PDB file of C-alpha atoms and ligand atoms in Angstrom:
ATOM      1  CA  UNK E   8     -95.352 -66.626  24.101  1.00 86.00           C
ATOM      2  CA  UNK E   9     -92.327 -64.690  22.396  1.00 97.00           C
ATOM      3  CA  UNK E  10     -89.905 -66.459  20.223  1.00 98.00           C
ATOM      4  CA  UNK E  11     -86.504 -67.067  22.097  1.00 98.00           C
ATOM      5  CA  UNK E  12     -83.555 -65.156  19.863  1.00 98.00           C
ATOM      6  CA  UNK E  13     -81.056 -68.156  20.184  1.00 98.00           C
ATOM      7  CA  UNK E  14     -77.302 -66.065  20.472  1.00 98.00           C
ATOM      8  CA  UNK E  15     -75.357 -69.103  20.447  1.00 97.00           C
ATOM      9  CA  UNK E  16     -76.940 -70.138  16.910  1.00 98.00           C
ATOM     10  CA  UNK E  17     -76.586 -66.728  15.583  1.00 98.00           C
ATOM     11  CA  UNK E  18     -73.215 -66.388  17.173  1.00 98.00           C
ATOM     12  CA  UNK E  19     -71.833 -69.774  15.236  1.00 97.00           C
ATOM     13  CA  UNK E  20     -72.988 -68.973  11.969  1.00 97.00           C
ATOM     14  CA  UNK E  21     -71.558 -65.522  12.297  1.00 98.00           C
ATOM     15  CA  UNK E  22     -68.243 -66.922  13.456  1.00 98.00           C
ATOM     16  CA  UNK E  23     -68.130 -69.327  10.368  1.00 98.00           C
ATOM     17  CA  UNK E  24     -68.395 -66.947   8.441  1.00 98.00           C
ATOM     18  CA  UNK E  25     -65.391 -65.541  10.123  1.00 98.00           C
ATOM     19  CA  UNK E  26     -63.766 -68.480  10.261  1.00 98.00           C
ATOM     20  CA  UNK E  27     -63.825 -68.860   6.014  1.00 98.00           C
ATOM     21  CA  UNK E  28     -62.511 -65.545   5.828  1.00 98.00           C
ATOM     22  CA  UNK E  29     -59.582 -66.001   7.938  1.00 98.00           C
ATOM     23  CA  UNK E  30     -58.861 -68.953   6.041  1.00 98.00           C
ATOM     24  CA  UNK E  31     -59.131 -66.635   2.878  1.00 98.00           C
ATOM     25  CA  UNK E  32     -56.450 -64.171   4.643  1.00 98.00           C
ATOM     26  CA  UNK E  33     -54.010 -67.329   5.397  1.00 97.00           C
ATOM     27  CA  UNK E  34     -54.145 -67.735   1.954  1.00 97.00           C
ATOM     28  CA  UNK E  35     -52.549 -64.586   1.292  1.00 97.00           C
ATOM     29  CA  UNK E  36     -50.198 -65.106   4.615  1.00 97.00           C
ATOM     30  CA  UNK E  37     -52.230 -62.887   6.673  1.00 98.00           C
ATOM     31  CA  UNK E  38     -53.002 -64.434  10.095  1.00 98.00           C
ATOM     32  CA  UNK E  39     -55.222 -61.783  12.380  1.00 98.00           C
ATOM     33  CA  UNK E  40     -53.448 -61.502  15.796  1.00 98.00           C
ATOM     34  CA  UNK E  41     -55.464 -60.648  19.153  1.00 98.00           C
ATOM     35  CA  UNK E  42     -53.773 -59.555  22.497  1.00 98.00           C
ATOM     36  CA  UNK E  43     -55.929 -59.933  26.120  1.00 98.00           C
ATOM     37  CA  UNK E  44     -54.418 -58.576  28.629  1.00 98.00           C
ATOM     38  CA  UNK E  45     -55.545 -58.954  32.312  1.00 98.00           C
ATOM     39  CA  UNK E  46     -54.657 -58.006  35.510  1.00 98.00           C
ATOM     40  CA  UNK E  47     -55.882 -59.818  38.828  1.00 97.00           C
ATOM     41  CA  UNK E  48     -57.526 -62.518  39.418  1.00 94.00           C
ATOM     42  CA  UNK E  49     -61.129 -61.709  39.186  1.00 93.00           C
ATOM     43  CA  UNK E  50     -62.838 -65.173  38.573  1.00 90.00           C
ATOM     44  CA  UNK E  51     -65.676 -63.750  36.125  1.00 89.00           C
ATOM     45  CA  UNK E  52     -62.819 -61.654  33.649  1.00 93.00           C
ATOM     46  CA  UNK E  53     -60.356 -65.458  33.773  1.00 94.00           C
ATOM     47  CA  UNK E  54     -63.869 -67.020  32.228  1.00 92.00           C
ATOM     48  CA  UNK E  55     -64.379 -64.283  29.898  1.00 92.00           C
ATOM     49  CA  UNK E  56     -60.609 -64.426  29.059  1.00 94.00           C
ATOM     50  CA  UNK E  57     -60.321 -68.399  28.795  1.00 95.00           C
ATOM     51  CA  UNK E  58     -63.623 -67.708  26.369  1.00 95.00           C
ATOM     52  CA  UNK E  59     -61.876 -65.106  24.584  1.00 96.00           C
ATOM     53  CA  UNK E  60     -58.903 -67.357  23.709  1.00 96.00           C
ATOM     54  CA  UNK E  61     -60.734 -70.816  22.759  1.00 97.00           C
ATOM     55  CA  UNK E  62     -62.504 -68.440  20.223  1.00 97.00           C
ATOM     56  CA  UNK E  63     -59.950 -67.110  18.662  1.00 98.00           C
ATOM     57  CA  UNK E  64     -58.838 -70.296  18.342  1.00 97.00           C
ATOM     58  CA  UNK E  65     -61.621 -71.650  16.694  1.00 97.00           C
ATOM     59  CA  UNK E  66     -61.615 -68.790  14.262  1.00 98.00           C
ATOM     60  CA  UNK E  67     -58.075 -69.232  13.121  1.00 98.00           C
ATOM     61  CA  UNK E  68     -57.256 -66.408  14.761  1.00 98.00           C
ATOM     62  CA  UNK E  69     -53.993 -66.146  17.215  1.00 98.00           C
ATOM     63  CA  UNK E  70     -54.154 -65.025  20.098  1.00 98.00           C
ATOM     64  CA  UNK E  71     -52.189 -64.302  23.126  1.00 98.00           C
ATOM     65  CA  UNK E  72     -53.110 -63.404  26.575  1.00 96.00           C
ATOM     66  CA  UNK E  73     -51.180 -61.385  29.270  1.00 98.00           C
ATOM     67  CA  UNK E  74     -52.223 -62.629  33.073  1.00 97.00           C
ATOM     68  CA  UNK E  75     -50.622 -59.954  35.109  1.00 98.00           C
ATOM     69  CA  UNK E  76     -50.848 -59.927  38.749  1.00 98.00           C
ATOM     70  CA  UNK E  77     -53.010 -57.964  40.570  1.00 98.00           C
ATOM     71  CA  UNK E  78     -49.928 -55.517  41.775  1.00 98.00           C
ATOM     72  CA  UNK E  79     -48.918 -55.027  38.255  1.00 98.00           C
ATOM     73  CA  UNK E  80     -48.206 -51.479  38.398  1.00 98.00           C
ATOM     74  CA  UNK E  81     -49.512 -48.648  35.695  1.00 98.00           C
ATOM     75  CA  UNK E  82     -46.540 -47.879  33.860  1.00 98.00           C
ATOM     76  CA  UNK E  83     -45.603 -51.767  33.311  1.00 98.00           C
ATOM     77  CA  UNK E  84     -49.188 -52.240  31.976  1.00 98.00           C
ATOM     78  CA  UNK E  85     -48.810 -48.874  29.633  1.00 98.00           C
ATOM     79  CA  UNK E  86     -45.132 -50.572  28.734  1.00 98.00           C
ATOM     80  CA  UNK E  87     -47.003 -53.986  27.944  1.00 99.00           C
ATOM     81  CA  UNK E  88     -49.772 -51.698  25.589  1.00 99.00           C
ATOM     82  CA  UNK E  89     -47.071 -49.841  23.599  1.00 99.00           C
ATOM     83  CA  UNK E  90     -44.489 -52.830  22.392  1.00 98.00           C
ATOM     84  CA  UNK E  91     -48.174 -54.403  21.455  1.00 99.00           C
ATOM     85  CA  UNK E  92     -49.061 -51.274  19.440  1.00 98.00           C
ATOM     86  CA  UNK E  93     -46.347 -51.802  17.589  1.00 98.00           C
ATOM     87  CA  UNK E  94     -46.358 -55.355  17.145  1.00 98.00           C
ATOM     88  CA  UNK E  95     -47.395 -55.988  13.184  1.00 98.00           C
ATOM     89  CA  UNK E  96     -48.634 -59.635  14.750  1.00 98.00           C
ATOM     90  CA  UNK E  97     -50.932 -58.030  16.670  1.00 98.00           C
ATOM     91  CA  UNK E  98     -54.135 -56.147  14.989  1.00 98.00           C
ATOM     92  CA  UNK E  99     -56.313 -56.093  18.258  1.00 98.00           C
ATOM     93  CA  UNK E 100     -55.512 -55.282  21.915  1.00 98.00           C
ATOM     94  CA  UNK E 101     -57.871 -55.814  24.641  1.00 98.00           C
ATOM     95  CA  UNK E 102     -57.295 -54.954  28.607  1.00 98.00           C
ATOM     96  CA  UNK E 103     -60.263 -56.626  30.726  1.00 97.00           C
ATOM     97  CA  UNK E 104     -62.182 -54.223  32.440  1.00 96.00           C
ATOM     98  CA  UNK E 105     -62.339 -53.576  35.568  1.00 95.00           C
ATOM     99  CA  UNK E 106     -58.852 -52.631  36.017  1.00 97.00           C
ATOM    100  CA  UNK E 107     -57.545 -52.476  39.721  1.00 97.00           C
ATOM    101  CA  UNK E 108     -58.612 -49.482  41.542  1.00 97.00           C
ATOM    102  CA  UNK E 109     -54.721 -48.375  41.186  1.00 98.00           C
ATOM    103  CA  UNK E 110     -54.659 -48.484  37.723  1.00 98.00           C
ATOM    104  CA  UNK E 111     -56.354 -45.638  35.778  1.00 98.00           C
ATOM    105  CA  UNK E 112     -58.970 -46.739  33.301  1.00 98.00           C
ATOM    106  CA  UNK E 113     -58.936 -44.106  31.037  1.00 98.00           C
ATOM    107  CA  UNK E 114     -55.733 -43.751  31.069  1.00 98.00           C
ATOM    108  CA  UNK E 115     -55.040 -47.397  29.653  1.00 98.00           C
ATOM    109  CA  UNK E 116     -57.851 -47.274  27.130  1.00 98.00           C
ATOM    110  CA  UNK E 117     -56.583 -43.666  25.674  1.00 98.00           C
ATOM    111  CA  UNK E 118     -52.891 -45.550  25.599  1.00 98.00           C
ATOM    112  CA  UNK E 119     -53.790 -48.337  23.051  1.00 99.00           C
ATOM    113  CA  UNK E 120     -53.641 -47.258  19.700  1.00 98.00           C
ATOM    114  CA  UNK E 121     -57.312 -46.748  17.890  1.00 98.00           C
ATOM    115  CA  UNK E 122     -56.656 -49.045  14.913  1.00 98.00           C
ATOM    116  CA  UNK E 123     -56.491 -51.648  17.629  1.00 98.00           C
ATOM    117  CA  UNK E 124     -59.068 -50.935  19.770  1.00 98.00           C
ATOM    118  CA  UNK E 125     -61.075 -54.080  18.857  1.00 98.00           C
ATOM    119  CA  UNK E 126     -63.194 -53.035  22.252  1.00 98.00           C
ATOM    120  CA  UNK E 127     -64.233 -49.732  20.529  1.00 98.00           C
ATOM    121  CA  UNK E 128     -63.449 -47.822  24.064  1.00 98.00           C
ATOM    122  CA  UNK E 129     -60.767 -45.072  22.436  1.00 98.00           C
ATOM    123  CA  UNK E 130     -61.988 -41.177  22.382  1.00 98.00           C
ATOM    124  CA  UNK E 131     -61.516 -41.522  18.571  1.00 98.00           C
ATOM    125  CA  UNK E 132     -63.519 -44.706  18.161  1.00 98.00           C
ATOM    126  CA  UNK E 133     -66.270 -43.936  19.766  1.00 98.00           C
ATOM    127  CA  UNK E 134     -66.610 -39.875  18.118  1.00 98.00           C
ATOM    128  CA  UNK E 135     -66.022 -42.006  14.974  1.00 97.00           C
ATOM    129  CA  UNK E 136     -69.597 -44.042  16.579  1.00 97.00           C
ATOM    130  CA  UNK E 137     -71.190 -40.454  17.782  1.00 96.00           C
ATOM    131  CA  UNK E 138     -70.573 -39.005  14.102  1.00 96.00           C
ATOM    132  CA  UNK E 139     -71.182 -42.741  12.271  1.00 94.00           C
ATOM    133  CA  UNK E 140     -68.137 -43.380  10.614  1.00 93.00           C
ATOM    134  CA  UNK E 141     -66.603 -46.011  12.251  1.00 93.00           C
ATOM    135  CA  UNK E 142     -64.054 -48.648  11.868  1.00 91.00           C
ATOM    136  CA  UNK E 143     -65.144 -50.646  15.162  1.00 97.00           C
ATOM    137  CA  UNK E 144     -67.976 -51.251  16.904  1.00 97.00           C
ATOM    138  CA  UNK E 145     -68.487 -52.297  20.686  1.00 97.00           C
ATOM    139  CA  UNK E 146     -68.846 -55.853  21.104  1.00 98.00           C
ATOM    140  CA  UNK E 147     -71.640 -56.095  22.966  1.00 98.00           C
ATOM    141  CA  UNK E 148     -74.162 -53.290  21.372  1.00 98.00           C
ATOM    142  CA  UNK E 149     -73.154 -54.453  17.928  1.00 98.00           C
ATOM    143  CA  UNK E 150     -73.780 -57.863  19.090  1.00 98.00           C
ATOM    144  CA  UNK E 151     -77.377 -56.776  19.980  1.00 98.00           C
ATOM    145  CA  UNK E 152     -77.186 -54.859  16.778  1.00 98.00           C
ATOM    146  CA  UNK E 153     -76.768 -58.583  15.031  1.00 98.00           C
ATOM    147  CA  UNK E 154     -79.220 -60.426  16.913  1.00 98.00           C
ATOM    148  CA  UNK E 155     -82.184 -57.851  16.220  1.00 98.00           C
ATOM    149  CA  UNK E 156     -81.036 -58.073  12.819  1.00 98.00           C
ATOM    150  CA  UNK E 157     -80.663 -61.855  12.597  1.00 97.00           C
ATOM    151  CA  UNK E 158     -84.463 -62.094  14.233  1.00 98.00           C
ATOM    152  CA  UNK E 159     -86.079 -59.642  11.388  1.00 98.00           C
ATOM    153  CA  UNK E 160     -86.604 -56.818  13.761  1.00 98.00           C
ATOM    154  CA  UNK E 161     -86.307 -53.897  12.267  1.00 98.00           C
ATOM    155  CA  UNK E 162     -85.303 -50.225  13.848  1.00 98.00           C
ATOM    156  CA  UNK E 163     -86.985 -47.999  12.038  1.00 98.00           C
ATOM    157  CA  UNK E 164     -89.339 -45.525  13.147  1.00 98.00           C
ATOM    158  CA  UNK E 165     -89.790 -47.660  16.875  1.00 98.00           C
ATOM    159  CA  UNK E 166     -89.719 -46.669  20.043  1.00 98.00           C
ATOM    160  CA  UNK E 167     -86.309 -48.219  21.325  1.00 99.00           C
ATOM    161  CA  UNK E 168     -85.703 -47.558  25.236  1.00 99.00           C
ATOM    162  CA  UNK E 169     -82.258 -48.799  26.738  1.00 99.00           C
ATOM    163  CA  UNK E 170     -82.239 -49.117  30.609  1.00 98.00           C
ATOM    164  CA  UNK E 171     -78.454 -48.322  31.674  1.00 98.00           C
ATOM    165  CA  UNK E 172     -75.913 -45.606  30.827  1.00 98.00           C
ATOM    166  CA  UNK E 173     -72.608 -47.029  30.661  1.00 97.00           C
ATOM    167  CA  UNK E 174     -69.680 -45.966  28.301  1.00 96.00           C
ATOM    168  CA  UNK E 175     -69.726 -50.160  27.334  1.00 96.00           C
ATOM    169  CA  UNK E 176     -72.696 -50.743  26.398  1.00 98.00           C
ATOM    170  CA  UNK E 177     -75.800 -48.176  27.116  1.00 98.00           C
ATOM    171  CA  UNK E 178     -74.465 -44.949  25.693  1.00 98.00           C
ATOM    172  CA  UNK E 179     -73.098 -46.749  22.674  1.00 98.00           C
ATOM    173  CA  UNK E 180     -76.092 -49.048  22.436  1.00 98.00           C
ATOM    174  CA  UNK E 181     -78.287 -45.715  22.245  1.00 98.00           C
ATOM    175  CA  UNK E 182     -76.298 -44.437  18.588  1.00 98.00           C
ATOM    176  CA  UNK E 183     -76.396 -47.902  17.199  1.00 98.00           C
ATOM    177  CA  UNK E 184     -80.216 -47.973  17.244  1.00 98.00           C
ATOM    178  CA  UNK E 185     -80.412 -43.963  16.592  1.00 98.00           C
ATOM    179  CA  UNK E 186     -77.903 -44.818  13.258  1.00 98.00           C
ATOM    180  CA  UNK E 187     -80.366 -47.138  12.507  1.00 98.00           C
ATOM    181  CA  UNK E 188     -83.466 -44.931  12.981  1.00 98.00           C
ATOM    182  CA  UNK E 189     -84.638 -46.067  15.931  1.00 98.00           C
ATOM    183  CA  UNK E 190     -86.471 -43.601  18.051  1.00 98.00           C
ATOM    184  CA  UNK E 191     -84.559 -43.805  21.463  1.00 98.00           C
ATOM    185  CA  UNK E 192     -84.439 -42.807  25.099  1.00 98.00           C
ATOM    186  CA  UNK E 193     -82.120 -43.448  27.659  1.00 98.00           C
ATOM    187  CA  UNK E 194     -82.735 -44.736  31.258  1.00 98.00           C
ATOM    188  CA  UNK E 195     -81.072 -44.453  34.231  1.00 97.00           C
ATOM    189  CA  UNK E 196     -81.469 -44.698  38.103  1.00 95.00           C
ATOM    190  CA  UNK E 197     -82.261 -41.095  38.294  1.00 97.00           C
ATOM    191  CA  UNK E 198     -84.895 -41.455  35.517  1.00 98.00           C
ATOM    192  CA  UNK E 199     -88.505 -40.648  36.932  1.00 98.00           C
ATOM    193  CA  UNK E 200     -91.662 -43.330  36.458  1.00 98.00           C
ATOM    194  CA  UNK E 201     -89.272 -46.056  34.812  1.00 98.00           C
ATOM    195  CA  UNK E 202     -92.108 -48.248  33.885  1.00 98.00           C
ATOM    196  CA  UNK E 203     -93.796 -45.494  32.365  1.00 98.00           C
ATOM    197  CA  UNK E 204     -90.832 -44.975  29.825  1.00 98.00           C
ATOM    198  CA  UNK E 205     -90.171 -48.561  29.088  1.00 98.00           C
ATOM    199  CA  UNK E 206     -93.917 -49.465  28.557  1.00 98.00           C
ATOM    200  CA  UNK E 207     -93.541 -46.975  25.499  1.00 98.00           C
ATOM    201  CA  UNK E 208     -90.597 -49.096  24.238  1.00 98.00           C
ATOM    202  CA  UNK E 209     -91.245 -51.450  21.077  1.00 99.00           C
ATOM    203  CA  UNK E 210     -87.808 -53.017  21.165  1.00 99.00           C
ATOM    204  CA  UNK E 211     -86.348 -52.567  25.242  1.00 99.00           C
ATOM    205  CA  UNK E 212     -82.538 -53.284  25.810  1.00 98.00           C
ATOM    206  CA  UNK E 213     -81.284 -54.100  29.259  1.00 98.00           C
ATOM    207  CA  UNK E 214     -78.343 -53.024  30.403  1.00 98.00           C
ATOM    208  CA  UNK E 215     -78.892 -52.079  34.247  1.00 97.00           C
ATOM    209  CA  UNK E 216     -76.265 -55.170  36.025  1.00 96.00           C
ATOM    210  CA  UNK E 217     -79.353 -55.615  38.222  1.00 96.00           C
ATOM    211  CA  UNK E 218     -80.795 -59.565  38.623  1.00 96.00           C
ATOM    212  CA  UNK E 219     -84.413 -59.687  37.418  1.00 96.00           C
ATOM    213  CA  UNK E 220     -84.962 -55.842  37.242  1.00 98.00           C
ATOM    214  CA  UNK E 221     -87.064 -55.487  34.554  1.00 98.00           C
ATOM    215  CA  UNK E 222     -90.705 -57.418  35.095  1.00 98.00           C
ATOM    216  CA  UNK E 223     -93.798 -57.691  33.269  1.00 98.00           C
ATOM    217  CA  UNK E 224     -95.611 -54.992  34.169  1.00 98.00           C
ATOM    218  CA  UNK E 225     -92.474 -52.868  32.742  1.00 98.00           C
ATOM    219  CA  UNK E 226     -93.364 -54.305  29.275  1.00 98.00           C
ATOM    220  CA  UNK E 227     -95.619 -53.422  26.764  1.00 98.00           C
ATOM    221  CA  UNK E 228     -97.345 -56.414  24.999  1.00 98.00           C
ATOM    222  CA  UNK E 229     -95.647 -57.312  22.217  1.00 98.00           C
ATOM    223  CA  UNK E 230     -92.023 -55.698  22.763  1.00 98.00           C
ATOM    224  CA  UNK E 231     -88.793 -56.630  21.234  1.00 99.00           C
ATOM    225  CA  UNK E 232     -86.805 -57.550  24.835  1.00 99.00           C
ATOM    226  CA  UNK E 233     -82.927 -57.798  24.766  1.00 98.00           C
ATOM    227  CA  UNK E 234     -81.368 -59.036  27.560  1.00 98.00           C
ATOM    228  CA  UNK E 235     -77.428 -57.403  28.342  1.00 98.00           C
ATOM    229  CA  UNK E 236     -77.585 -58.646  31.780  1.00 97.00           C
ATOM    230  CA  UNK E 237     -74.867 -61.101  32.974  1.00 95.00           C
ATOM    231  CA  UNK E 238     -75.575 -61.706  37.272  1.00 94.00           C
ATOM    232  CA  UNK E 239     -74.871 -64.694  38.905  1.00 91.00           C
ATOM    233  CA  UNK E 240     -76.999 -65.693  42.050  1.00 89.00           C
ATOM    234  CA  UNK E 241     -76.223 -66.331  45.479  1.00 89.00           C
ATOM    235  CA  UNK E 242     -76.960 -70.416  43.946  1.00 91.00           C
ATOM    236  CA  UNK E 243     -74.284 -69.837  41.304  1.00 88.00           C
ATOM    237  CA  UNK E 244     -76.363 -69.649  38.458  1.00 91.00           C
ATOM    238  CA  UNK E 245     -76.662 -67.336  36.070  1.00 93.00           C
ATOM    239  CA  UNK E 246     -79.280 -64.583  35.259  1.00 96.00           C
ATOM    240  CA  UNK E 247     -79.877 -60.782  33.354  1.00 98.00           C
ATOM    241  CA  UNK E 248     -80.961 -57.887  34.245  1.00 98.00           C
ATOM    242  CA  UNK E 249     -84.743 -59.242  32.966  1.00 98.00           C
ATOM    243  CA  UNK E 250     -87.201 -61.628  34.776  1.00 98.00           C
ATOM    244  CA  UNK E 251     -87.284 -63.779  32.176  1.00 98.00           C
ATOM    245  CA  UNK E 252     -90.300 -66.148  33.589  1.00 97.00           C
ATOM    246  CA  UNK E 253     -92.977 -62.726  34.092  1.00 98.00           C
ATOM    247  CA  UNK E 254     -91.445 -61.118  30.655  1.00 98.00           C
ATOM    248  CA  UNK E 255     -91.360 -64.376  28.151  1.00 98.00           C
ATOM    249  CA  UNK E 256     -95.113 -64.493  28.148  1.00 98.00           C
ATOM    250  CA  UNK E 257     -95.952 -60.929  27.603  1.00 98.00           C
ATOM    251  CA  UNK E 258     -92.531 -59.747  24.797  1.00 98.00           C
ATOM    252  CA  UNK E 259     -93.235 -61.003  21.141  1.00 98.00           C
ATOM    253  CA  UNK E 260     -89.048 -61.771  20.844  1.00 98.00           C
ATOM    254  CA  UNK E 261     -86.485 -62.010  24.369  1.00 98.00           C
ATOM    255  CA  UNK E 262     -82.773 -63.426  24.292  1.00 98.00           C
ATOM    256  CA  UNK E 263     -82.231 -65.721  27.170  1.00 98.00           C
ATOM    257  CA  UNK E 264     -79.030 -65.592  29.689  1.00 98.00           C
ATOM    258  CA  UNK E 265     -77.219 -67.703  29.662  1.00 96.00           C
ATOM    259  CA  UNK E 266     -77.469 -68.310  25.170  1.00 97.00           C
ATOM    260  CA  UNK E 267     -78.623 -64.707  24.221  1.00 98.00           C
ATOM    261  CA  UNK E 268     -76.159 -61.383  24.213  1.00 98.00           C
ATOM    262  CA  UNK E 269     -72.792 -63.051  25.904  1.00 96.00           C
ATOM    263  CA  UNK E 270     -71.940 -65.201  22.680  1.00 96.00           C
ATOM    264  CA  UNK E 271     -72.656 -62.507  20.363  1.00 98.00           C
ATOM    265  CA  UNK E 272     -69.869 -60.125  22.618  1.00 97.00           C
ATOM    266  CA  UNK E 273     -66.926 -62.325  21.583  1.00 97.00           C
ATOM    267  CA  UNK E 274     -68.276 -62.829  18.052  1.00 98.00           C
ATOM    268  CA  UNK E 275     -68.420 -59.654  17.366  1.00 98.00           C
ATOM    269  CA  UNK E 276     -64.541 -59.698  18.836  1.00 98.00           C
ATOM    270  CA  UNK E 277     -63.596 -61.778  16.513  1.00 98.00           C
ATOM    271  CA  UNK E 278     -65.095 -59.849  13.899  1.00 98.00           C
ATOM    272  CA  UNK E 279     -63.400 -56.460  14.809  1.00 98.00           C
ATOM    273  CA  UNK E 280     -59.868 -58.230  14.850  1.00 98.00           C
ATOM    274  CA  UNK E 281     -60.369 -60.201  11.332  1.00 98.00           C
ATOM    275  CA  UNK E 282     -61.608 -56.051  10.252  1.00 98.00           C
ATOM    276  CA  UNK E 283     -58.648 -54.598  11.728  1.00 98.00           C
ATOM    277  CA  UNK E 284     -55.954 -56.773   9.983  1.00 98.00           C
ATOM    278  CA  UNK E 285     -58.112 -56.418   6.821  1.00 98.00           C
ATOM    279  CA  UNK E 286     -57.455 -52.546   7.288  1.00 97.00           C
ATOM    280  CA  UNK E 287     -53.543 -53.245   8.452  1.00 98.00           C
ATOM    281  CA  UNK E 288     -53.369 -55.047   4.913  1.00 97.00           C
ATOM    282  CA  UNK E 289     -55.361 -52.565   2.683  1.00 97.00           C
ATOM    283  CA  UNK E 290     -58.122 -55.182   2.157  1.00 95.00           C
ATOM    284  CA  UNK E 291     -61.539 -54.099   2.582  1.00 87.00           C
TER     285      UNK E 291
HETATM  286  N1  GUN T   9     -65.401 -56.242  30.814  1.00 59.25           N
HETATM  287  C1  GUN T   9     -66.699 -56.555  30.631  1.00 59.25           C
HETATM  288  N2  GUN T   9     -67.032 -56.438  29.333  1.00 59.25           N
HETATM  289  C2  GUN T   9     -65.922 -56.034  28.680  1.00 59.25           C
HETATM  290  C3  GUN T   9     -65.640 -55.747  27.315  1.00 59.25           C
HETATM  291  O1  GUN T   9     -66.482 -55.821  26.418  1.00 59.25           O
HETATM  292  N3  GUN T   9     -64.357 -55.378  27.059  1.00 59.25           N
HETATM  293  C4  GUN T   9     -63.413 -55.276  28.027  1.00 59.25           C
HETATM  294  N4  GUN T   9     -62.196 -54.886  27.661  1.00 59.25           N
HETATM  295  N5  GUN T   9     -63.650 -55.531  29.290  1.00 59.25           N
HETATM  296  C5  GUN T   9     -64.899 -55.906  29.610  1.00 59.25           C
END
């Protein structure tokens, strides 16, 4: 039976924490200031935005979010990212991935300025990650990050596999256990006898976007299993990239979805704007 890492626990004491030092920062007449911008109407990205804004609230922290419509063309969105990278209310910006296929990605994330990238995604931010000197981390690995720390798991010297190879969350994910001495390999859907590789793993991160991928037999006995997944079922309900009912009985520590990783993402938000206008003000 493996101990259930409870994200929405960790993620509230965390954002108290956050929440006193904001306070400390309105002292001085500092308020952090977020920006969300999306485009479309995706239904996932307006519950991720909604979330995004309550929490900021919560924290103290303002907020406001841009709803653009779905034909919102490139240049107004690049217009939108420059008056807010040089609005002194503003110390994070955020554009909700995906983007509409007419609107380049990289293009947007290269446009907003790296001392705001509260997302991490800028060239500079994440060679600042590669080279470990960085100002911001990615929500969701540094989430993970916070969890394995919160639990007592410790990095060093074990065998960490991540399953997925995004720029979000797997690639990152990989330098954030290799900074803390974690001895990692990367999967991927081109990656030969999977099970094989993550049976080695001591503490296994999923990261695939595929419901229920990763089963028992994929786990040693005893493993550290983090759950990144967010799918929803043809039912509605929500599940990760794990099957939690085979994997529970055989991991020694697993995160749950819904209650494991997704808090932690926008607490660790939260904690990358309150850093940012820290930095803007020459506080450390
Ligand atoms: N879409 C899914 N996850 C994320 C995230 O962490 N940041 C942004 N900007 N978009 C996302």
């Amino acid at each position: 039976m493996a101990k259930i890492i409870n994200g929405k626990e960790v993620s509230e004491k965390i954002r108290l924490r956050i929440a006193e030092e904001v306070k400390d920062l309105a002292a001085k007449g500092i308020v952090p200031g977020l920006a969300v911008i999306l485009v479309g109407d995706d239904p996932a990205s307006q519950v991720y935005v909604r979330n995004k804004k309550r929490a900021c609230e919560q924290a103290g922290i303002y907020s406001e979010s841009y709803e653009l419509p779905g034909n919102t063309s490139q240049e107004e969105l690049l217009a939108l990212i420059d008056k807010l990278n040089n609005d002194p209310k503003i110390n994070g910006i955020l554009a909700q991935l995906p983007l509409p296929s007419h609107i380049d990605e990289e293009t947007v994330i290269n446009r907003i300025s790296p001392d705001k990238d509260v997302d991490a995604f800028h060239p500079v931010n994440v060679g600042k990650i590669m080279i470990g000197n960085y100002d911001f981390l990615p929500c969701t690995p540094a989430g993970v990050m916070a969890l394995l720390a919160e639990s007592g798991v410790d990095c060093a010297g074990k065998e960490c596999v991540v399953v997925g190879r995004s720029n979000i969350v797997g690639k990152p994910q990989a330098m954030l256990l290799l900074h803390n001495h974690g001895t990692v390999t990367i999967c991927h859907s081109r990656t030969k006898n999977l099970a094989e590789v993550t049976r080695r793993a001591d503490i296994l991160i999923a990261a695939v976007g595929k419901p229920d991928f990763i089963t028992a037999e994929m786990v040693k006995p005893g493993a550290v299993v983090i759950d990144v997944g967010i799918n929803r079922k043809a039912d509605g309900k929500l599940t990760g990239d794990v099957d939690f009912a085979s994997v529970e009985p055989v991991a020694s520590y697993i995160t749950p979805v819904p209650g494991g990783v997704g808090p932690m993402t926008i607490t660790m938000l939260l904690q990358n704007t309150l850093k940012s206008a820290k930095k803007a003000n020459n506080i450390s």
